[in-house]
Structure formats: structure tokens, C-alpha cells
Coordinates of N, CA and C in Angstrom, one line a residue:
M1 N 14.1 106.7 83.8 CA 15.1 105.5 83.9 C 15.3 104.9 82.6
L2 N 16.2 104.3 82.6 CA 16.6 103.8 81.6 C 16.7 101.6 82.4
S3 N 15.6 101.0 81.4 CA 15.5 99.9 81.9 C 16.9 98.7 82.0
K4 N 17.6 98.2 82.5 CA 18.1 97.0 82.7 C 18.2 96.2 81.0
S5 N 17.1 95.8 80.7 CA 17.0 95.1 79.4 C 17.3 96.3 78.4
K6 N 17.2 97.5 78.8 CA 17.3 98.4 77.2 C 18.6 98.7 77.7
V7 N 19.4 98.7 78.5 CA 21.0 99.0 79.0 C 21.6 97.7 78.2
K8 N 21.3 96.5 78.8 CA 21.8 95.5 78.1 C 21.6 95.2 76.7
Q9 N 20.8 95.7 76.1 CA 20.6 95.5 74.4 C 21.5 96.6 73.6
I10 N 21.3 97.7 74.5 CA 22.6 98.6 74.1 C 23.8 98.3 74.2
R11 N 24.5 98.1 74.9 CA 25.7 97.0 75.7 C 26.1 96.1 74.6
S12 N 25.1 95.1 74.1 CA 25.3 94.0 73.4 C 25.7 94.1 71.7
L13 N 25.5 95.6 71.0 CA 25.9 95.9 70.2 C 27.7 96.3 70.1
E14 N 28.1 96.1 71.4 CA 30.0 96.5 71.4 C 30.2 95.2 70.6
L15 N 29.6 93.7 70.4 CA 29.9 92.5 69.7 C 29.7 92.4 68.2
K16 N 30.5 92.1 67.6 CA 29.8 91.6 65.6 C 28.9 91.1 65.8
K17 N 28.5 89.9 66.7 CA 27.5 88.9 66.8 C 26.3 89.5 66.4
F18 N 25.8 90.4 67.5 CA 25.0 91.4 67.8 C 24.1 92.2 66.8
R19 N 25.3 92.6 66.6 CA 25.1 93.7 65.8 C 24.9 93.4 64.1
N20 N 25.5 92.1 63.9 CA 25.2 91.6 62.8 C 23.3 90.8 62.8
E21 N 23.4 90.1 63.9 CA 22.0 89.9 63.9 C 20.9 90.8 64.2
T22 N 20.9 91.8 64.7 CA 20.1 92.9 64.7 C 19.5 93.9 63.8
N23 N 21.6 93.9 63.0 CA 21.6 94.7 61.8 C 21.0 96.3 61.8
T24 N 22.0 96.6 63.3 CA 21.9 97.9 64.0 C 23.3 98.4 64.5
F25 N 23.3 99.3 64.8 CA 24.9 99.8 65.1 C 24.8 101.1 66.1
V26 N 25.7 101.1 67.4 CA 25.5 102.5 68.2 C 26.3 103.5 67.4
A27 N 25.4 104.8 67.7 CA 26.5 106.4 67.7 C 26.2 106.8 68.9
E28 N 26.9 107.9 69.7 CA 27.1 108.7 70.5 C 27.7 110.3 70.1
G29 N 27.1 110.9 70.9 CA 28.0 111.9 71.1 C 26.3 113.7 70.0
N30 N 26.5 114.3 71.0 CA 25.6 115.0 69.8 C 25.9 115.5 68.5
K31 N 27.0 115.9 68.4 CA 27.1 116.2 66.9 C 27.0 115.2 65.6
L32 N 27.8 113.8 66.5 CA 27.5 112.7 65.7 C 26.2 111.8 65.6
V33 N 25.4 111.9 66.4 CA 23.9 111.5 66.5 C 23.3 112.7 65.6
A34 N 23.3 113.6 65.6 CA 22.6 114.7 64.5 C 22.7 114.9 63.7
D35 N 23.9 114.6 62.9 CA 24.1 114.1 61.7 C 24.2 113.0 60.7
M36 N 23.7 111.7 62.1 CA 23.5 110.7 61.7 C 22.1 110.6 61.4
L37 N 21.1 111.4 62.0 CA 19.7 111.4 62.0 C 18.9 111.1 60.7
P38 N 19.7 112.4 59.7 CA 18.9 112.1 58.4 C 19.3 111.1 57.6
A39 N 20.5 110.7 57.7 CA 20.6 109.9 56.8 C 20.6 108.4 57.4
F40 N 20.3 107.4 58.3 CA 20.0 106.4 59.2 C 19.1 106.2 59.8
E41 N 18.2 105.4 59.5 CA 16.9 105.2 60.3 C 17.5 104.7 61.6
C42 N 16.6 105.0 62.9 CA 17.1 105.6 64.0 C 15.6 104.3 64.5
D43 N 16.2 103.6 65.3 CA 15.7 102.4 65.8 C 15.1 103.0 67.3
L44 N 16.3 103.3 68.0 CA 16.2 104.1 69.3 C 17.1 105.1 69.8
L45 N 16.5 106.1 70.8 CA 17.4 107.2 70.8 C 17.1 107.7 72.1
I46 N 18.1 107.8 72.8 CA 18.2 108.2 74.7 C 19.0 109.5 74.6
A47 N 18.3 110.4 75.0 CA 19.1 111.4 75.5 C 18.6 112.4 76.5
K48 N 19.2 113.1 77.1 CA 18.8 113.7 78.3 C 17.9 115.3 77.5
P49 N 16.7 115.4 78.2 CA 15.7 116.5 77.8 C 16.2 118.0 77.1
S50 N 17.7 118.3 77.6 CA 17.9 119.5 77.3 C 18.3 119.3 75.7
W51 N 19.0 118.1 75.2 CA 19.6 118.1 73.8 C 17.8 117.9 73.2
M52 N 17.0 117.2 74.0 CA 15.9 117.1 72.8 C 15.5 118.2 72.6
A53 N 15.3 118.8 74.1 CA 14.4 120.4 73.5 C 15.1 121.3 72.0
T54 N 16.6 121.1 71.7 CA 17.0 121.8 71.1 C 17.3 120.9 69.1
Q55 N 16.1 120.0 69.4 CA 16.1 119.1 68.0 C 14.8 119.5 67.4
G56 N 13.8 119.8 67.7 CA 12.6 119.2 67.3 C 12.4 118.0 66.6
D57 N 11.5 118.1 65.5 CA 11.0 116.6 65.7 C 11.8 115.5 65.4
I58 N 12.3 114.7 65.8 CA 13.6 113.5 66.4 C 12.7 112.0 65.9
P59 N 13.2 112.3 64.6 CA 12.9 111.0 63.6 C 13.7 109.2 64.3
A60 N 13.0 109.2 65.3 CA 13.7 107.7 66.1 C 12.3 106.7 66.3
K61 N 12.2 105.5 66.2 CA 11.2 104.6 66.3 C 10.4 104.8 68.0
E62 N 12.0 104.7 68.8 CA 11.4 104.6 70.1 C 12.5 106.0 70.7
L63 N 12.1 106.5 71.8 CA 12.6 107.7 72.1 C 12.6 107.7 73.6
L64 N 13.4 108.1 74.5 CA 13.3 107.7 75.9 C 14.4 109.1 76.5
E65 N 13.8 109.6 77.5 CA 14.5 110.7 77.9 C 15.6 109.9 79.2
A66 N 16.6 110.3 79.1 CA 17.3 109.8 80.4 C 18.3 111.1 81.2
D67 N 18.8 110.5 81.9 CA 19.8 111.5 83.0 C 21.4 111.1 82.7
D68 N 21.9 111.7 83.5 CA 23.3 111.2 83.3 C 23.7 109.4 83.7
N69 N 23.0 109.5 84.6 CA 23.6 107.9 84.9 C 23.1 107.0 83.7
D70 N 21.9 107.3 83.7 CA 21.3 106.4 82.4 C 22.3 106.2 81.0
I71 N 22.9 107.4 81.0 CA 23.7 107.3 79.6 C 24.7 106.4 79.8
R72 N 25.4 106.9 81.0 CA 26.8 106.3 81.6 C 26.6 105.1 81.2
K73 N 25.3 104.5 82.0 CA 25.3 102.8 81.9 C 25.3 102.5 80.7
A74 N 25.2 102.7 79.9 CA 24.5 102.1 78.3 C 25.6 102.9 77.7
S75 N 26.3 103.8 77.7 CA 27.8 104.2 76.9 C 29.0 103.1 76.8
F76 N 29.2 103.4 75.6 CA 30.9 102.8 75.3 C 31.8 104.2 75.5
L77 N 31.8 105.7 75.6 CA 32.7 106.3 75.9 C 32.9 106.6 77.3
K78 N 34.4 106.8 77.8 CA 34.6 107.4 78.8 C 33.8 108.7 79.7
N79 N 34.0 109.6 78.5 CA 33.1 110.7 78.8 C 32.0 110.9 78.0
P80 N 30.6 110.3 78.3 CA 29.7 110.1 77.6 C 28.8 111.6 77.5
Q81 N 28.5 111.9 76.3 CA 27.8 113.2 76.0 C 26.2 113.1 76.5
D82 N 25.3 113.8 75.4 CA 24.2 114.4 75.8 C 23.1 113.6 75.3
V83 N 23.4 112.4 73.9 CA 22.6 111.1 73.7 C 23.2 109.7 72.8
L84 N 22.8 109.2 72.7 CA 22.8 107.8 72.1 C 21.9 107.3 71.2
A85 N 22.4 107.1 70.1 CA 21.4 106.4 69.6 C 21.8 104.7 68.7
V86 N 20.5 103.9 68.5 CA 20.9 102.9 67.9 C 20.4 102.6 66.5
F87 N 20.7 102.6 65.6 CA 20.6 103.1 64.0 C 20.5 101.5 63.5
K88 N 19.5 101.6 62.2 CA 19.8 100.6 61.0 C 21.0 100.7 60.4
R89 N 21.9 99.5 60.3 CA 22.7 99.7 59.1 C 22.3 99.9 57.9
P90 N 23.0 100.4 57.2 CA 22.5 100.9 55.7 C 22.9 99.4 54.6
A91 N 22.0 99.0 53.4 CA 22.4 98.0 53.0 C 22.7 98.8 51.6
W92 N 24.5 98.9 51.5 CA 24.8 99.9 50.2 C 25.4 98.2 49.4
S93 N 25.3 98.6 48.1 CA 25.6 97.9 47.1 C 26.9 98.1 46.5
L94 N 27.4 96.7 46.8 CA 29.4 96.9 45.6 C 29.1 97.6 44.5
E95 N 27.5 97.6 43.5 CA 27.8 97.3 42.4 C 28.1 99.3 42.1
E96 N 27.7 100.1 43.2 CA 27.8 101.0 42.8 C 29.2 101.5 43.1
A97 N 30.3 100.8 43.4 CA 31.6 101.0 43.5 C 32.1 100.8 42.2
D98 N 32.4 101.6 41.2 CA 32.9 101.4 39.9 C 34.2 102.1 39.7
P99 N 35.4 101.0 40.1 CA 36.6 102.2 39.8 C 37.1 102.4 38.4
Q100 N 36.3 102.5 37.6 CA 36.3 103.0 36.4 C 35.7 104.4 36.3
Q101 N 35.3 105.0 37.1 CA 34.5 105.5 37.2 C 35.0 106.9 38.4
Q102 N 35.5 106.2 39.3 CA 36.1 107.1 40.5 C 37.3 106.2 40.9
L103 N 37.8 107.2 41.8 CA 38.6 106.7 42.9 C 38.4 105.7 43.8
I104 N 38.5 104.9 44.5 CA 37.9 103.6 45.3 C 39.5 103.3 46.5
L105 N 39.0 103.3 47.5 CA 39.6 102.8 48.4 C 39.5 101.1 48.7
A106 N 40.4 100.5 48.8 CA 40.7 99.2 49.1 C 41.5 98.8 50.3
L107 N 40.8 98.1 51.0 CA 41.9 97.3 52.7 C 41.6 96.2 52.5
D108 N 43.1 95.8 52.7 CA 43.4 94.4 53.0 C 43.9 94.2 54.2
G109 N 42.5 93.6 55.3 CA 43.0 93.3 57.0 C 43.2 94.5 57.5
I110 N 43.1 95.6 57.2 CA 43.0 96.6 58.4 C 42.1 95.7 60.3
Q111 N 42.9 96.1 61.0 CA 42.2 95.6 62.2 C 42.1 96.5 63.0
D112 N 43.0 97.8 63.4 CA 42.4 98.5 64.5 C 41.3 99.4 64.1
P113 N 40.3 99.2 64.8 CA 38.9 100.4 64.4 C 39.4 102.0 64.5
G114 N 40.3 102.4 65.5 CA 40.8 103.8 65.3 C 41.6 103.8 63.8
N115 N 42.2 102.7 63.2 CA 42.5 103.5 62.2 C 41.8 102.9 60.6
L116 N 40.7 102.3 61.0 CA 39.3 102.5 60.1 C 39.0 103.4 60.0
G117 N 38.5 104.0 61.2 CA 37.7 105.2 61.4 C 38.3 106.3 60.5
T118 N 39.8 105.9 61.3 CA 40.3 107.5 60.6 C 40.5 107.7 59.2
I119 N 40.9 106.4 58.5 CA 40.6 106.1 57.0 C 38.9 106.5 56.3
I120 N 38.6 106.5 56.8 CA 36.8 106.6 56.5 C 36.8 107.7 56.6
R121 N 37.1 108.8 57.3 CA 37.2 110.0 57.5 C 37.9 110.5 56.5
L122 N 39.1 110.0 56.2 CA 39.8 110.6 55.4 C 39.0 110.6 54.1
A123 N 39.0 108.9 53.6 CA 37.9 109.1 52.5 C 36.9 110.2 52.1
D124 N 36.3 110.4 53.1 CA 35.2 111.5 53.3 C 35.8 113.1 52.8
W125 N 36.9 113.3 53.4 CA 37.6 114.7 53.3 C 38.2 114.6 51.5
F126 N 38.2 113.3 51.1 CA 39.1 113.6 49.6 C 38.3 113.0 48.8
G127 N 36.9 113.1 48.9 CA 35.6 112.9 48.0 C 35.9 111.3 47.8
I128 N 36.1 110.6 48.6 CA 36.0 109.4 48.0 C 34.9 108.4 48.6
E129 N 34.1 108.1 47.8 CA 32.7 107.7 48.1 C 32.5 106.0 48.7
H130 N 33.5 105.1 48.1 CA 33.2 103.7 48.5 C 34.8 103.2 49.0
I131 N 34.8 102.2 50.0 CA 36.0 101.9 50.5 C 35.2 100.2 50.3
V132 N 36.1 99.5 49.9 CA 35.6 98.4 49.6 C 36.8 97.5 50.7
C133 N 36.3 96.0 51.6 CA 37.2 96.0 52.7 C 37.3 94.5 52.5
S134 N 38.4 93.5 52.7 CA 38.5 92.4 52.8 C 37.5 91.7 54.0
Q135 N 37.2 90.8 54.2 CA 36.1 90.0 55.0 C 37.1 90.3 56.8
D136 N 38.3 90.3 56.7 CA 38.8 90.7 58.1 C 39.2 91.6 58.7
T137 N 38.5 92.6 57.4 CA 38.8 94.1 58.2 C 38.1 94.7 59.2
A138 N 38.6 94.6 60.1 CA 37.6 95.6 61.2 C 36.1 96.6 61.1
D139 N 35.3 95.7 61.9 CA 33.6 96.3 61.2 C 33.5 97.8 60.7
A140 N 33.0 98.4 60.5 CA 33.0 99.9 60.1 C 32.1 100.0 61.4
F141 N 31.2 99.1 61.5 CA 30.2 99.6 62.5 C 30.3 99.3 64.1
S142 N 31.7 99.2 64.3 CA 31.8 98.9 65.6 C 31.8 100.3 66.6
P143 N 31.4 100.2 67.7 CA 31.2 101.7 68.5 C 32.5 102.3 68.3
K144 N 33.5 101.6 68.5 CA 35.2 102.8 68.2 C 35.2 103.1 66.6
T145 N 34.8 102.1 66.1 CA 35.1 102.9 64.3 C 34.3 104.0 64.3
V146 N 32.7 103.8 64.1 CA 31.9 104.6 64.2 C 32.1 106.2 64.7
Q147 N 32.5 106.2 66.1 CA 33.1 107.2 67.1 C 34.3 107.9 66.0
A148 N 35.1 107.3 66.0 CA 36.1 107.7 64.7 C 36.4 108.1 63.6
T149 N 35.1 107.6 62.6 CA 34.6 108.5 61.7 C 34.2 109.9 61.6
M150 N 33.5 109.9 62.8 CA 33.4 111.5 63.3 C 32.1 111.9 61.9
G151 N 31.1 111.3 61.7 CA 29.9 111.0 60.8 C 30.0 110.9 59.2
A152 N 31.8 110.6 59.2 CA 31.5 110.6 57.9 C 31.4 109.1 56.8
L153 N 30.5 108.3 57.8 CA 29.9 106.9 57.4 C 28.7 107.6 56.6
V154 N 28.2 108.9 56.9 CA 26.8 109.7 56.1 C 27.3 109.7 54.9
H155 N 28.5 109.8 54.3 CA 29.3 110.4 53.1 C 29.7 109.1 52.1
V156 N 30.5 108.2 53.3 CA 31.3 107.3 52.5 C 30.6 105.7 53.1
K157 N 30.6 104.9 51.8 CA 29.9 103.9 51.8 C 31.0 102.8 51.6
V158 N 30.9 101.5 53.0 CA 31.7 101.0 53.3 C 31.2 99.3 52.7
H159 N 32.0 98.5 51.6 CA 31.4 97.2 51.6 C 32.3 96.2 51.9
Y160 N 32.3 94.9 52.2 CA 32.9 94.0 52.6 C 32.8 92.7 51.5
T161 N 33.9 92.2 50.9 CA 33.5 91.2 50.0 C 35.0 90.2 49.6
D162 N 34.9 89.4 49.4 CA 36.4 88.6 48.6 C 37.3 89.8 48.0
L163 N 38.0 90.3 49.0 CA 38.8 91.3 47.9 C 39.7 90.6 46.9
P164 N 40.6 89.4 46.5 CA 41.3 89.3 45.8 C 40.2 88.8 44.7
A165 N 39.2 88.3 44.9 CA 38.4 88.0 43.6 C 38.0 89.4 43.1
Y166 N 37.7 90.7 44.0 CA 37.1 91.6 43.4 C 38.1 91.9 42.7
L167 N 39.5 92.1 43.1 CA 40.1 93.0 42.5 C 41.0 92.6 40.9
Q168 N 40.6 91.1 41.4 CA 40.8 89.9 40.0 C 40.1 90.8 38.8
K169 N 38.5 90.8 39.3 CA 37.5 91.4 38.4 C 38.0 92.4 37.9
Q170 N 38.5 93.6 38.9 CA 39.1 94.5 38.3 C 40.0 94.8 37.2
A171 N 41.1 94.1 37.5 CA 42.6 94.4 36.9 C 41.7 93.2 35.5
E172 N 41.0 92.7 35.0 CA 40.4 91.8 34.1 C 39.8 92.9 33.1
H173 N 39.4 94.5 33.9 CA 39.0 94.9 33.3 C 40.2 96.2 33.1
Q174 N 41.2 96.1 33.3 CA 42.6 97.1 33.0 C 42.1 98.6 34.2
V175 N 41.6 98.1 35.6 CA 41.7 99.1 36.3 C 42.8 99.2 37.1
P176 N 43.6 100.4 37.0 CA 44.6 100.5 37.6 C 44.1 100.2 39.3
L177 N 45.2 99.2 39.8 CA 45.1 98.8 41.2 C 47.0 99.4 41.7
Y178 N 46.6 100.7 42.6 CA 47.7 101.0 43.3 C 47.9 100.7 44.6
G179 N 49.2 99.9 45.5 CA 49.4 99.8 46.4 C 50.9 100.3 47.0
T180 N 51.2 100.5 48.2 CA 52.5 100.9 48.6 C 53.0 99.8 48.9
F181 N 54.4 99.7 48.3 CA 55.6 98.9 49.0 C 57.0 99.6 48.9
L182 N 57.8 99.0 49.5 CA 59.3 100.0 49.9 C 59.9 99.7 48.4
D183 N 59.6 98.8 47.4 CA 60.1 98.6 46.1 C 59.2 99.5 45.1
G184 N 58.3 100.2 45.3 CA 57.4 100.5 44.0 C 58.3 101.9 44.1
E185 N 57.6 102.5 42.9 CA 58.3 104.1 42.6 C 57.7 105.0 43.3
N186 N 58.4 106.4 43.2 CA 58.4 106.9 43.7 C 56.9 107.6 43.6
I187 N 55.7 108.0 44.5 CA 54.4 108.5 44.2 C 54.7 109.9 43.7
Y188 N 55.3 111.0 43.9 CA 55.7 111.9 43.7 C 56.1 112.0 42.1
T189 N 56.8 111.5 41.8 CA 57.4 111.1 40.2 C 56.1 110.6 39.5
K190 N 55.9 108.9 40.0 CA 54.8 108.6 38.8 C 53.5 109.0 38.4
E191 N 52.8 108.6 37.1 CA 51.6 109.1 36.9 C 50.9 108.3 37.5
L192 N 49.7 109.2 37.8 CA 48.7 108.5 38.6 C 47.5 108.7 38.2
S193 N 46.7 107.9 38.1 CA 45.3 107.8 37.3 C 43.9 108.6 37.9
E194 N 43.1 109.6 37.6 CA 42.2 109.5 38.4 C 41.5 108.9 38.8
T195 N 41.0 107.8 38.2 CA 40.3 106.8 38.5 C 40.8 105.3 39.0
G196 N 40.7 104.4 39.5 CA 41.1 103.4 39.7 C 40.7 103.0 41.3
I197 N 41.6 101.9 41.9 CA 41.4 101.4 43.1 C 42.6 101.5 43.9
I198 N 43.3 102.5 45.2 CA 43.9 102.4 45.8 C 43.8 101.2 47.1
I199 N 45.1 100.6 47.0 CA 44.6 99.4 48.2 C 45.9 99.6 49.5
M200 N 45.5 99.5 50.5 CA 46.2 99.5 51.7 C 46.0 98.4 52.9
G201 N 47.1 98.0 53.2 CA 47.4 96.5 53.5 C 47.2 96.7 55.5
N202 N 46.9 95.6 55.6 CA 47.4 95.6 57.5 C 48.5 96.0 58.1
E203 N 48.3 96.5 59.1 CA 48.8 97.7 60.2 C 50.5 96.8 60.2
G204 N 50.6 95.4 60.5 CA 51.7 94.9 60.7 C 52.5 94.1 59.5
N205 N 51.6 93.8 58.7 CA 51.9 93.0 57.3 C 51.8 93.4 55.9
G206 N 51.4 94.8 56.1 CA 50.9 95.3 54.8 C 50.1 94.7 54.5
I207 N 50.4 94.6 52.8 CA 49.1 93.9 51.7 C 49.9 92.2 51.4
R208 N 48.6 91.7 52.1 CA 49.0 90.3 51.9 C 49.2 89.8 50.5
P209 N 50.5 88.6 50.3 CA 50.8 88.2 48.9 C 50.1 87.8 47.4
E210 N 48.6 87.2 48.0 CA 47.4 87.0 46.4 C 47.2 88.5 46.8
T211 N 47.2 89.4 47.4 CA 46.8 90.9 46.9 C 47.6 91.8 46.0
E212 N 49.0 91.5 46.7 CA 50.4 91.8 46.2 C 49.9 91.4 44.5
A213 N 49.8 90.2 44.5 CA 50.3 89.6 43.2 C 49.0 90.0 41.9
L214 N 47.9 91.1 42.4 CA 47.4 91.7 41.8 C 47.5 93.5 41.5
V215 N 48.7 93.6 42.4 CA 48.6 95.0 41.9 C 49.7 95.4 40.7
N216 N 48.9 96.4 40.0 CA 49.5 96.8 38.8 C 50.3 98.1 38.5
E217 N 50.3 98.6 39.9 CA 50.8 99.8 40.0 C 51.5 100.0 41.3
K218 N 52.6 99.8 41.7 CA 53.5 100.0 42.9 C 54.0 101.3 43.5
L219 N 53.5 101.9 44.4 CA 53.9 103.3 44.8 C 55.1 102.9 46.2
Y220 N 55.5 104.4 46.2 CA 56.4 104.2 46.9 C 56.5 105.3 47.6
I221 N 56.3 105.7 49.1 CA 55.9 107.2 49.7 C 57.5 107.2 50.1
P222 N 58.0 108.0 49.7 CA 59.8 108.1 50.3 C 59.8 108.7 51.6
N223 N 61.2 108.6 52.2 CA 61.4 109.2 53.7 C 62.1 110.2 53.3
Y224 N 62.5 111.7 54.0 CA 62.9 112.4 53.7 C 64.4 113.0 54.9
P225 N 65.3 113.4 54.4 CA 65.9 113.0 53.4 C 66.2 111.4 53.1
Q226 N 66.4 111.3 51.8 CA 66.1 109.2 51.4 C 67.2 108.2 51.9
E227 N 68.4 109.1 52.5 CA 69.7 108.5 52.6 C 70.0 108.3 54.3
R228 N 68.8 109.2 54.8 CA 69.0 109.3 56.3 C 67.9 107.9 56.9
E229 N 68.2 107.6 57.8 CA 67.8 106.3 58.8 C 66.4 106.7 59.7
T230 N 65.8 105.8 59.0 CA 63.9 106.2 59.4 C 63.6 105.1 60.5
S231 N 62.4 105.2 60.8 CA 61.2 104.3 61.3 C 61.3 103.6 60.0
E232 N 60.8 102.1 60.1 CA 60.3 101.1 59.2 C 59.3 101.5 58.5
S233 N 58.6 102.0 58.8 CA 56.8 102.4 58.0 C 55.9 103.2 58.7
L234 N 55.2 103.8 58.0 CA 53.7 104.8 58.7 C 53.1 104.2 59.2
N235 N 52.3 104.7 60.1 CA 50.9 104.0 59.9 C 50.1 104.2 59.3
V236 N 49.6 102.7 58.5 CA 48.2 102.9 57.8 C 47.5 104.1 57.5
A237 N 47.2 104.4 58.4 CA 45.9 105.7 58.5 C 46.5 106.9 57.5
I238 N 48.2 107.2 57.9 CA 49.0 108.5 57.7 C 49.4 108.1 56.4
A239 N 49.4 107.1 56.2 CA 50.0 106.8 54.8 C 48.8 106.7 53.9
T240 N 47.7 106.0 54.4 CA 46.6 106.3 53.2 C 46.5 107.8 53.1
A241 N 46.1 109.0 54.4 CA 45.9 110.0 54.1 C 47.6 110.8 52.7
V242 N 48.5 110.6 52.8 CA 49.8 110.9 52.0 C 49.3 110.6 50.4
V243 N 48.6 109.1 50.5 CA 48.8 108.8 48.5 C 47.2 109.3 48.4
C244 N 46.2 109.2 49.4 CA 45.2 109.9 48.7 C 45.0 111.6 48.5
A245 N 46.2 112.6 49.4 CA 46.3 113.8 49.2 C 46.7 113.9 47.7
E246 N 48.0 112.7 47.7 CA 48.6 113.0 46.0 C 47.5 113.1 45.0
F247 N 47.0 111.8 45.0 CA 45.8 111.6 44.1 C 44.9 112.6 43.2
R248 N 44.7 113.2 44.9 CA 43.6 114.7 44.3 C 44.3 115.4 44.3
R249 N 45.8 116.2 44.2 CA 47.0 117.1 43.9 C 46.6 117.3 42.7
R250 N 47.2 116.2 42.1 CA 47.0 115.8 40.9 C 46.0 116.1 39.9
G251 N 44.3 115.7 40.9 CA 43.3 115.7 39.9 C 42.7 116.7 39.6

């Protein structure tokens, strides 16, 4: 049986404050946890005996057998699976993210954990290894975001920084800074670089003015047909997919 204190410890990690204090995060689900075990240090793993029996040697500091009721008490999911784990948050260096050598995503105030998780998953699919976020972007290690990534955090490093200052530094090195705007150039006809930074903005307000001022390559995703009246904009995760797909199609 899982102790009340252990359940409380796990449940506290729903809040960013406690994730920061302990430098840990939660992942749930048979495949997600199995994918993350080789990549991240595991402080605690609770699982049904049937799941443990299929795993062999499990690299966790603390390993606890649990039944359905135990896992349900600790879980953040509506329909918990067989395993839940608490991992150490990795120490990723922003210095690794060199937009002069690779394509990087930058997120300016993305608020929805589901959108962020989907964007991380998209980055993984399109071979983008680094995402640079403004400090007010949703936390990549919140339970909802981690679940939405479907394990992509194993391959994609997410950094938080003063985004305008970071972009200003890159602009001084003539790095292409792409952003999507209604007055931008058609993405399907504009010349695109194989390296640089793609900036995606907040769900409701888009890219904020101080960030927009640094964008040197404005893009527009046209609707079809262009003369037809449509909804005002695309969901940011969908727009990210369209932009990344076009960059990779050219490359």
C-alpha cells in the first residue's frame, strides 16, 4: 500500500513551485515511463507487479509495488495505467542551441500545456532538437505537458530564458528570425533557410511587440482559397506543424 505521505509528495508535483524545489517531474503510462527510464534519473517508481515483471532491472532509486487503488490516488490521469514515475529534471544548456548550425523553435508566451506538449512532440518529429521559451511560457515538466509530449522530451531539449535578449543576440549574428504574421510573405513561395529560429507566439495575442521588433523574416500561412472568408487564425500547435513541415520539405 502506498503511504499517504508518498501520495502527497507525488501530488505536490502538480504545482510548479514544488517541481522547482525538488527539481523533479512526474510521468505516467506504460510506454511513456519505459521510454523515459533510460534517459532520465528516476527517483521513484510505483507500478503494478505485472508491469514490473516485464521490465527486468528497473533503474529507480525507490521502487514500490502498487495496486489500482494506490496508482489512482497518486495519478493525474482520468484513466491511470500500470505505472507512475518521478524523474529528476535534466540540466540542459542553452549554449547547445546554436541557430547558426541548426533550426530551432522559440516560443513566446505559450500558455496551454497541451499546446506546448504537442509542439515538443512536433519538434521531435521534424528533427528539431532545441526549443527556447520565454520565461512566461508554460512549464515543459508539468504533468499535462509531459503526457502530451508522448515521450518527445527524451529527444527535445526545452530551455527558458529572457527571449527578447536571446533573440537580440542572435540577430546581431545575422541569424534568420522567422515569425508568422498576417502581413508576412507567403511561406510557400518565400525562400527559407535550413538554419535559424522559428518563433511562435501566444495563443490569443500572437508574438508580442518587443519580440516582433526583432523578427527579420515575416511569414504568412495562407488560407485556401485566399478570397474566402475563414476563421481568424490557426491553433498555435497546428500553425507550428505547418511551418515546420514546410521548412523540412525545402531542406
